[in-house]
GROMACS .gro file of N, CA and C in nm:
model
  354
    1MET      N    1 -21.131   6.614 -18.117
    1MET     CA    2 -21.165   6.553 -17.989
    1MET      C    3 -21.339   6.499 -17.964
    2ALA      N    4 -21.357   6.623 -18.018
    2ALA     CA    5 -21.523   6.610 -18.020
    2ALA      C    6 -21.587   6.493 -18.089
    3GLY      N    7 -21.531   6.480 -18.200
    3GLY     CA    8 -21.558   6.391 -18.277
    3GLY      C    9 -21.558   6.230 -18.225
    4VAL      N   10 -21.444   6.232 -18.190
    4VAL     CA   11 -21.386   6.118 -18.092
    4VAL      C   12 -21.504   6.102 -17.966
    5GLN      N   13 -21.516   6.173 -17.918
    5GLN     CA   14 -21.593   6.154 -17.822
    5GLN      C   15 -21.734   6.129 -17.858
    6SER      N   16 -21.783   6.226 -17.978
    6SER     CA   17 -21.918   6.182 -18.028
    6SER      C   18 -21.938   6.032 -18.097
    7ALA      N   19 -21.860   5.982 -18.149
    7ALA     CA   20 -21.821   5.868 -18.207
    7ALA      C   21 -21.847   5.745 -18.090
    8GLY      N   22 -21.765   5.779 -17.980
    8GLY     CA   23 -21.745   5.701 -17.849
    8GLY      C   24 -21.892   5.692 -17.799
    9VAL      N   25 -21.946   5.798 -17.776
    9VAL     CA   26 -22.115   5.838 -17.710
    9VAL      C   27 -22.179   5.744 -17.796
   10LYS      N   28 -22.182   5.764 -17.958
   10LYS     CA   29 -22.265   5.698 -18.025
   10LYS      C   30 -22.225   5.531 -18.014
   11ARG      N   31 -22.116   5.482 -18.026
   11ARG     CA   32 -22.116   5.367 -18.008
   11ARG      C   33 -22.142   5.329 -17.858
   12LEU      N   34 -22.147   5.405 -17.744
   12LEU     CA   35 -22.188   5.340 -17.633
   12LEU      C   36 -22.347   5.313 -17.637
   13MET      N   37 -22.404   5.419 -17.703
   13MET     CA   38 -22.541   5.428 -17.721
   13MET      C   39 -22.595   5.291 -17.796
   14GLU      N   40 -22.538   5.268 -17.871
   14GLU     CA   41 -22.583   5.172 -17.979
   14GLU      C   42 -22.550   4.999 -17.916
   15ALA      N   43 -22.445   5.014 -17.815
   15ALA     CA   44 -22.419   4.908 -17.719
   15ALA      C   45 -22.525   4.884 -17.636
   16GLU      N   46 -22.541   4.998 -17.578
   16GLU     CA   47 -22.692   5.005 -17.514
   16GLU      C   48 -22.815   4.974 -17.555
   17LYS      N   49 -22.820   4.987 -17.662
   17LYS     CA   50 -22.945   4.915 -17.747
   17LYS      C   51 -22.930   4.812 -17.741
   18GLU      N   52 -22.806   4.733 -17.818
   18GLU     CA   53 -22.779   4.611 -17.797
   18GLU      C   54 -22.810   4.526 -17.693
   19ALA      N   55 -22.785   4.592 -17.588
   19ALA     CA   56 -22.807   4.504 -17.480
   19ALA      C   57 -22.928   4.525 -17.410
   20ASN      N   58 -22.983   4.632 -17.431
   20ASN     CA   59 -23.133   4.642 -17.392
   20ASN      C   60 -23.203   4.529 -17.479
   21ALA      N   61 -23.162   4.498 -17.625
   21ALA     CA   62 -23.261   4.399 -17.698
   21ALA      C   63 -23.221   4.305 -17.656
   22LEU      N   64 -23.093   4.249 -17.614
   22LEU     CA   65 -23.087   4.113 -17.559
   22LEU      C   66 -23.144   4.091 -17.415
   23ILE      N   67 -23.172   4.199 -17.349
   23ILE     CA   68 -23.219   4.171 -17.224
   23ILE      C   69 -23.376   4.141 -17.253
   24GLN      N   70 -23.443   4.246 -17.364
   24GLN     CA   71 -23.563   4.189 -17.383
   24GLN      C   72 -23.596   4.060 -17.443
   25GLN      N   73 -23.513   4.024 -17.520
   25GLN     CA   74 -23.512   3.893 -17.622
   25GLN      C   75 -23.511   3.773 -17.479
   26ALA      N   76 -23.404   3.810 -17.387
   26ALA     CA   77 -23.405   3.678 -17.284
   26ALA      C   78 -23.556   3.714 -17.192
   27ARG      N   79 -23.564   3.806 -17.181
   27ARG     CA   80 -23.710   3.801 -17.073
   27ARG      C   81 -23.823   3.768 -17.163
   28SER      N   82 -23.828   3.794 -17.270
   28SER     CA   83 -23.948   3.722 -17.353
   28SER      C   84 -23.937   3.553 -17.361
   29ALA      N   85 -23.806   3.515 -17.389
   29ALA     CA   86 -23.744   3.375 -17.364
   29ALA      C   87 -23.801   3.308 -17.253
   30LYS      N   88 -23.751   3.409 -17.124
   30LYS     CA   89 -23.778   3.345 -16.985
   30LYS      C   90 -23.934   3.324 -17.000
   31SER      N   91 -24.010   3.437 -17.021
   31SER     CA   92 -24.170   3.427 -17.010
   31SER      C   93 -24.231   3.317 -17.096
   32GLN      N   94 -24.177   3.317 -17.214
   32GLN     CA   95 -24.220   3.191 -17.279
   32GLN      C   96 -24.188   3.044 -17.211
   33ARG      N   97 -24.079   3.016 -17.162
   33ARG     CA   98 -24.047   2.936 -17.077
   33ARG      C   99 -24.134   2.912 -16.975
   34MET      N  100 -24.179   3.001 -16.891
   34MET     CA  101 -24.238   3.000 -16.769
   34MET      C  102 -24.400   2.975 -16.855
   35LYS      N  103 -24.470   3.039 -16.944
   35LYS     CA  104 -24.583   2.994 -16.974
   35LYS      C  105 -24.585   2.828 -17.030
   36GLU      N  106 -24.488   2.767 -17.092
   36GLU     CA  107 -24.447   2.660 -17.132
   36GLU      C  108 -24.473   2.532 -17.013
   37ALA      N  109 -24.392   2.602 -16.896
   37ALA     CA  110 -24.348   2.509 -16.807
   37ALA      C  111 -24.504   2.504 -16.719
   38LYS      N  112 -24.596   2.614 -16.698
   38LYS     CA  113 -24.702   2.611 -16.664
   38LYS      C  114 -24.800   2.527 -16.718
   39VAL      N  115 -24.774   2.540 -16.833
   39VAL     CA  116 -24.883   2.441 -16.927
   39VAL      C  117 -24.865   2.315 -16.900
   40LYS      N  118 -24.729   2.262 -16.892
   40LYS     CA  119 -24.685   2.118 -16.864
   40LYS      C  120 -24.729   2.077 -16.748
   41ALA      N  121 -24.707   2.164 -16.617
   41ALA     CA  122 -24.749   2.136 -16.494
   41ALA      C  123 -24.886   2.112 -16.466
   42GLU      N  124 -24.988   2.205 -16.532
   42GLU     CA  125 -25.134   2.185 -16.577
   42GLU      C  126 -25.134   2.014 -16.617
   43LYS      N  127 -25.102   2.033 -16.711
   43LYS     CA  128 -25.107   1.894 -16.786
   43LYS      C  129 -25.065   1.750 -16.678
   44ALA      N  130 -24.964   1.759 -16.645
   44ALA     CA  131 -24.915   1.668 -16.534
   44ALA      C  132 -24.988   1.661 -16.403
   45VAL      N  133 -25.037   1.797 -16.351
   45VAL     CA  134 -25.163   1.778 -16.252
   45VAL      C  135 -25.275   1.698 -16.288
   46GLU      N  136 -25.325   1.728 -16.410
   46GLU     CA  137 -25.460   1.675 -16.451
   46GLU      C  138 -25.429   1.524 -16.499
   47GLN      N  139 -25.312   1.499 -16.523
   47GLN     CA  140 -25.316   1.364 -16.559
   47GLN      C  141 -25.281   1.279 -16.426
   48PHE      N  142 -25.207   1.321 -16.319
   48PHE     CA  143 -25.187   1.285 -16.198
   48PHE      C  144 -25.344   1.253 -16.136
   49LYS      N  145 -25.437   1.377 -16.136
   49LYS     CA  146 -25.581   1.354 -16.083
   49LYS      C  147 -25.651   1.228 -16.151
   50LEU      N  148 -25.626   1.240 -16.285
   50LEU     CA  149 -25.690   1.126 -16.349
   50LEU      C  150 -25.633   0.992 -16.328
   51ASP      N  151 -25.520   0.955 -16.311
   51ASP     CA  152 -25.452   0.850 -16.247
   51ASP      C  153 -25.518   0.826 -16.129
   52GLU      N  154 -25.515   0.908 -16.021
   52GLU     CA  155 -25.566   0.879 -15.901
   52GLU      C  156 -25.709   0.835 -15.890
   53GLU      N  157 -25.802   0.932 -15.975
   53GLU     CA  158 -25.936   0.905 -15.968
   53GLU      C  159 -25.957   0.772 -16.057
   54ALA      N  160 -25.862   0.699 -16.110
   54ALA     CA  161 -25.898   0.578 -16.199
   54ALA      C  162 -25.856   0.466 -16.080
   55ARG      N  163 -25.726   0.523 -15.989
   55ARG     CA  164 -25.708   0.400 -15.901
   55ARG      C  165 -25.799   0.386 -15.813
   56PHE      N  166 -25.865   0.518 -15.770
   56PHE     CA  167 -25.975   0.504 -15.676
   56PHE      C  168 -26.087   0.441 -15.685
   57GLN      N  169 -26.131   0.433 -15.811
   57GLN     CA  170 -26.258   0.377 -15.852
   57GLN      C  171 -26.182   0.221 -15.870
   58GLN      N  172 -26.090   0.183 -15.879
   58GLN     CA  173 -26.083   0.047 -15.908
   58GLN      C  174 -26.086  -0.012 -15.748
   59LEU      N  175 -26.016   0.079 -15.655
   59LEU     CA  176 -26.007   0.023 -15.530
   59LEU      C  177 -26.157   0.040 -15.465
   60LEU      N  178 -26.211   0.099 -15.505
   60LEU     CA  179 -26.412   0.114 -15.518
   60LEU      C  180 -26.460  -0.036 -15.542
   61GLN      N  181 -26.428  -0.058 -15.654
   61GLN     CA  182 -26.484  -0.185 -15.719
   61GLN      C  183 -26.421  -0.295 -15.644
   62GLN      N  184 -26.283  -0.320 -15.605
   62GLN     CA  185 -26.267  -0.432 -15.524
   62GLN      C  186 -26.293  -0.427 -15.395
   63ASN      N  187 -26.298  -0.332 -15.308
   63ASN     CA  188 -26.385  -0.339 -15.222
   63ASN      C  189 -26.507  -0.341 -15.204
   64GLN      N  190 -26.587  -0.297 -15.292
   64GLN     CA  191 -26.735  -0.332 -15.320
   64GLN      C  192 -26.796  -0.452 -15.371
   65GLY      N  193 -26.684  -0.539 -15.409
   65GLY     CA  194 -26.708  -0.690 -15.448
   65GLY      C  195 -26.680  -0.753 -15.304
   66SER      N  196 -26.600  -0.720 -15.255
   66SER     CA  197 -26.560  -0.808 -15.136
   66SER      C  198 -26.706  -0.768 -15.024
   67GLY      N  199 -26.741  -0.657 -15.038
   67GLY     CA  200 -26.868  -0.618 -14.896
   67GLY      C  201 -26.973  -0.712 -14.963
   68ASP      N  202 -26.999  -0.720 -15.093
   68ASP     CA  203 -27.100  -0.811 -15.114
   68ASP      C  204 -27.099  -0.940 -15.065
   69THR      N  205 -26.977  -0.987 -15.109
   69THR     CA  206 -26.945  -1.128 -15.043
   69THR      C  207 -26.920  -1.127 -14.912
   70ASP      N  208 -26.918  -1.052 -14.826
   70ASP     CA  209 -26.934  -1.035 -14.682
   70ASP      C  210 -27.066  -1.039 -14.632
   71THR      N  211 -27.133  -0.969 -14.683
   71THR     CA  212 -27.273  -0.937 -14.645
   71THR      C  213 -27.340  -1.076 -14.712
   72LYS      N  214 -27.326  -1.138 -14.777
   72LYS     CA  215 -27.365  -1.284 -14.837
   72LYS      C  216 -27.359  -1.373 -14.720
   73ALA      N  217 -27.204  -1.377 -14.687
   73ALA     CA  218 -27.161  -1.466 -14.576
   73ALA      C  219 -27.250  -1.439 -14.447
   74ILE      N  220 -27.261  -1.328 -14.387
   74ILE     CA  221 -27.321  -1.266 -14.294
   74ILE      C  222 -27.468  -1.356 -14.304
   75ASN      N  223 -27.563  -1.323 -14.405
   75ASN     CA  224 -27.688  -1.346 -14.401
   75ASN      C  225 -27.708  -1.503 -14.406
   76ASP      N  226 -27.590  -1.574 -14.487
   76ASP     CA  227 -27.621  -1.716 -14.518
   76ASP      C  228 -27.595  -1.765 -14.342
   77ASP      N  229 -27.493  -1.734 -14.264
   77ASP     CA  230 -27.508  -1.764 -14.112
   77ASP      C  231 -27.612  -1.753 -14.064
   78MET      N  232 -27.651  -1.597 -14.075
   78MET     CA  233 -27.777  -1.575 -13.979
   78MET      C  234 -27.928  -1.648 -14.021
   79GLU      N  235 -27.925  -1.693 -14.165
   79GLU     CA  236 -28.015  -1.794 -14.198
   79GLU      C  237 -27.993  -1.964 -14.117
   80THR      N  238 -27.893  -1.986 -14.129
   80THR     CA  239 -27.847  -2.101 -14.088
   80THR      C  240 -27.867  -2.118 -13.912
   81ARG      N  241 -27.841  -1.997 -13.858
   81ARG     CA  242 -27.870  -1.985 -13.684
   81ARG      C  243 -28.031  -1.988 -13.679
   82LEU      N  244 -28.102  -1.922 -13.771
   82LEU     CA  245 -28.239  -1.906 -13.776
   82LEU      C  246 -28.314  -2.034 -13.756
   83LYS      N  247 -28.256  -2.113 -13.839
   83LYS     CA  248 -28.362  -2.227 -13.880
   83LYS      C  249 -28.317  -2.317 -13.762
   84ASP      N  250 -28.173  -2.310 -13.729
   84ASP     CA  251 -28.138  -2.407 -13.605
   84ASP      C  252 -28.226  -2.353 -13.480
   85MET      N  253 -28.236  -2.245 -13.455
   85MET     CA  254 -28.307  -2.178 -13.307
   85MET      C  255 -28.453  -2.248 -13.355
   86GLU      N  256 -28.514  -2.221 -13.493
   86GLU     CA  257 -28.668  -2.276 -13.486
   86GLU      C  258 -28.685  -2.448 -13.493
   87GLN      N  259 -28.569  -2.487 -13.512
   87GLN     CA  260 -28.582  -2.667 -13.483
   87GLN      C  261 -28.582  -2.685 -13.358
   88ARG      N  262 -28.515  -2.587 -13.266
   88ARG     CA  263 -28.511  -2.632 -13.126
   88ARG      C  264 -28.590  -2.614 -13.069
   89VAL      N  265 -28.671  -2.479 -13.110
   89VAL     CA  266 -28.821  -2.441 -13.052
   89VAL      C  267 -28.885  -2.539 -13.072
   90ALA      N  268 -28.917  -2.597 -13.203
   90ALA     CA  269 -29.038  -2.674 -13.244
   90ALA      C  270 -28.986  -2.791 -13.153
   91ALA      N  271 -28.897  -2.855 -13.148
   91ALA     CA  272 -28.840  -2.969 -13.070
   91ALA      C  273 -28.880  -2.971 -12.903
   92ASN      N  274 -28.852  -2.864 -12.834
   92ASN     CA  275 -28.856  -2.833 -12.700
   92ASN      C  276 -29.010  -2.743 -12.658
   93SER      N  277 -29.100  -2.732 -12.777
   93SER     CA  278 -29.181  -2.627 -12.737
   93SER      C  279 -29.287  -2.681 -12.630
   94ASP      N  280 -29.317  -2.844 -12.685
   94ASP     CA  281 -29.428  -2.911 -12.580
   94ASP      C  282 -29.354  -2.923 -12.438
   95GLU      N  283 -29.243  -2.953 -12.426
   95GLU     CA  284 -29.166  -2.967 -12.264
   95GLU      C  285 -29.195  -2.837 -12.193
   96VAL      N  286 -29.173  -2.722 -12.310
   96VAL     CA  287 -29.151  -2.581 -12.225
   96VAL      C  288 -29.308  -2.522 -12.166
   97VAL      N  289 -29.396  -2.576 -12.266
   97VAL     CA  290 -29.533  -2.536 -12.229
   97VAL      C  291 -29.581  -2.633 -12.127
   98ALA      N  292 -29.568  -2.749 -12.111
   98ALA     CA  293 -29.580  -2.832 -11.978
   98ALA      C  294 -29.519  -2.800 -11.885
   99SER      N  295 -29.358  -2.769 -11.876
   99SER     CA  296 -29.294  -2.725 -11.739
   99SER      C  297 -29.394  -2.585 -11.709
  100LEU      N  298 -29.426  -2.488 -11.800
  100LEU     CA  299 -29.507  -2.370 -11.749
  100LEU      C  300 -29.611  -2.382 -11.670
  101LEU      N  301 -29.731  -2.495 -11.739
  101LEU     CA  302 -29.822  -2.557 -11.668
  101LEU      C  303 -29.806  -2.580 -11.558
  102GLU      N  304 -29.699  -2.673 -11.522
  102GLU     CA  305 -29.679  -2.718 -11.401
  102GLU      C  306 -29.632  -2.652 -11.299
  103SER      N  307 -29.568  -2.535 -11.336
  103SER     CA  308 -29.527  -2.420 -11.237
  103SER      C  309 -29.658  -2.354 -11.215
  104VAL      N  310 -29.730  -2.323 -11.309
  104VAL     CA  311 -29.870  -2.268 -11.240
  104VAL      C  312 -29.951  -2.352 -11.159
  105LYS      N  313 -29.952  -2.468 -11.185
  105LYS     CA  314 -30.062  -2.573 -11.114
  105LYS      C  315 -29.999  -2.551 -10.970
  106LYS      N  316 -29.859  -2.577 -10.963
  106LYS     CA  317 -29.804  -2.622 -10.837
  106LYS      C  318 -29.805  -2.492 -10.708
  107VAL      N  319 -29.896  -2.456 -10.656
  107VAL     CA  320 -29.916  -2.381 -10.542
  107VAL      C  321 -29.881  -2.420 -10.437
  108ASP      N  322 -29.783  -2.349 -10.346
  108ASP     CA  323 -29.725  -2.408 -10.247
  108ASP      C  324 -29.830  -2.325 -10.103
  109ILE      N  325 -29.892  -2.378 -10.064
  109ILE     CA  326 -30.001  -2.247  -9.979
  109ILE      C  327 -29.966  -2.243  -9.829
  110SER      N  328 -29.825  -2.252  -9.812
  110SER     CA  329 -29.776  -2.250  -9.666
  110SER      C  330 -29.781  -2.125  -9.632
  111VAL      N  331 -29.759  -2.080  -9.507
  111VAL     CA  332 -29.725  -1.972  -9.467
  111VAL      C  333 -29.528  -1.921  -9.462
  112HIS      N  334 -29.533  -1.826  -9.512
  112HIS     CA  335 -29.356  -1.804  -9.535
  112HIS      C  336 -29.317  -1.771  -9.395
  113VAL      N  337 -29.181  -1.816  -9.396
  113VAL     CA  338 -29.090  -1.795  -9.290
  113VAL      C  339 -29.112  -1.663  -9.185
  114ASN      N  340 -29.124  -1.563  -9.306
  114ASN     CA  341 -29.095  -1.439  -9.218
  114ASN      C  342 -29.256  -1.340  -9.192
  115PHE      N  343 -29.337  -1.418  -9.201
  115PHE     CA  344 -29.478  -1.374  -9.152
  115PHE      C  345 -29.499  -1.370  -9.028
  116THR      N  346 -29.534  -1.266  -8.945
  116THR     CA  347 -29.580  -1.253  -8.834
  116THR      C  348 -29.702  -1.215  -8.828
  117LYS      N  349 -29.785  -1.286  -8.696
  117LYS     CA  350 -29.945  -1.260  -8.695
  117LYS      C  351 -29.943  -1.140  -8.638
  118GLN      N  352 -30.025  -1.048  -8.644
  118GLN     CA  353 -30.045  -0.896  -8.574
  118GLN      C  354 -30.145  -0.910  -8.484
   0.00000   0.00000   0.00000
């Protein structure tokens, strides 16, 4: 009986070693899969960053071009308005100067109605 028990214990010990080896192998495989997943995720994040940066640069180029167009349109409009004002000033300057001189020359020497003699 002692020999049967010893053989049973020996068999249990071998089974436990096999189980430990299987567990260790499973842990190693899991660890390897986790490392691979981490590397894959880092690559995916890096690719996402590159894609988003490219998209941002494309949008920036599109908006920058329209900004130049808008600026040119605003400058052209301003130039047109300034030329129009200069033409109106040139056309009316003689009349304005004459009107100002007439106003300066015309002096009313009458006493104001609210003036009281003291």
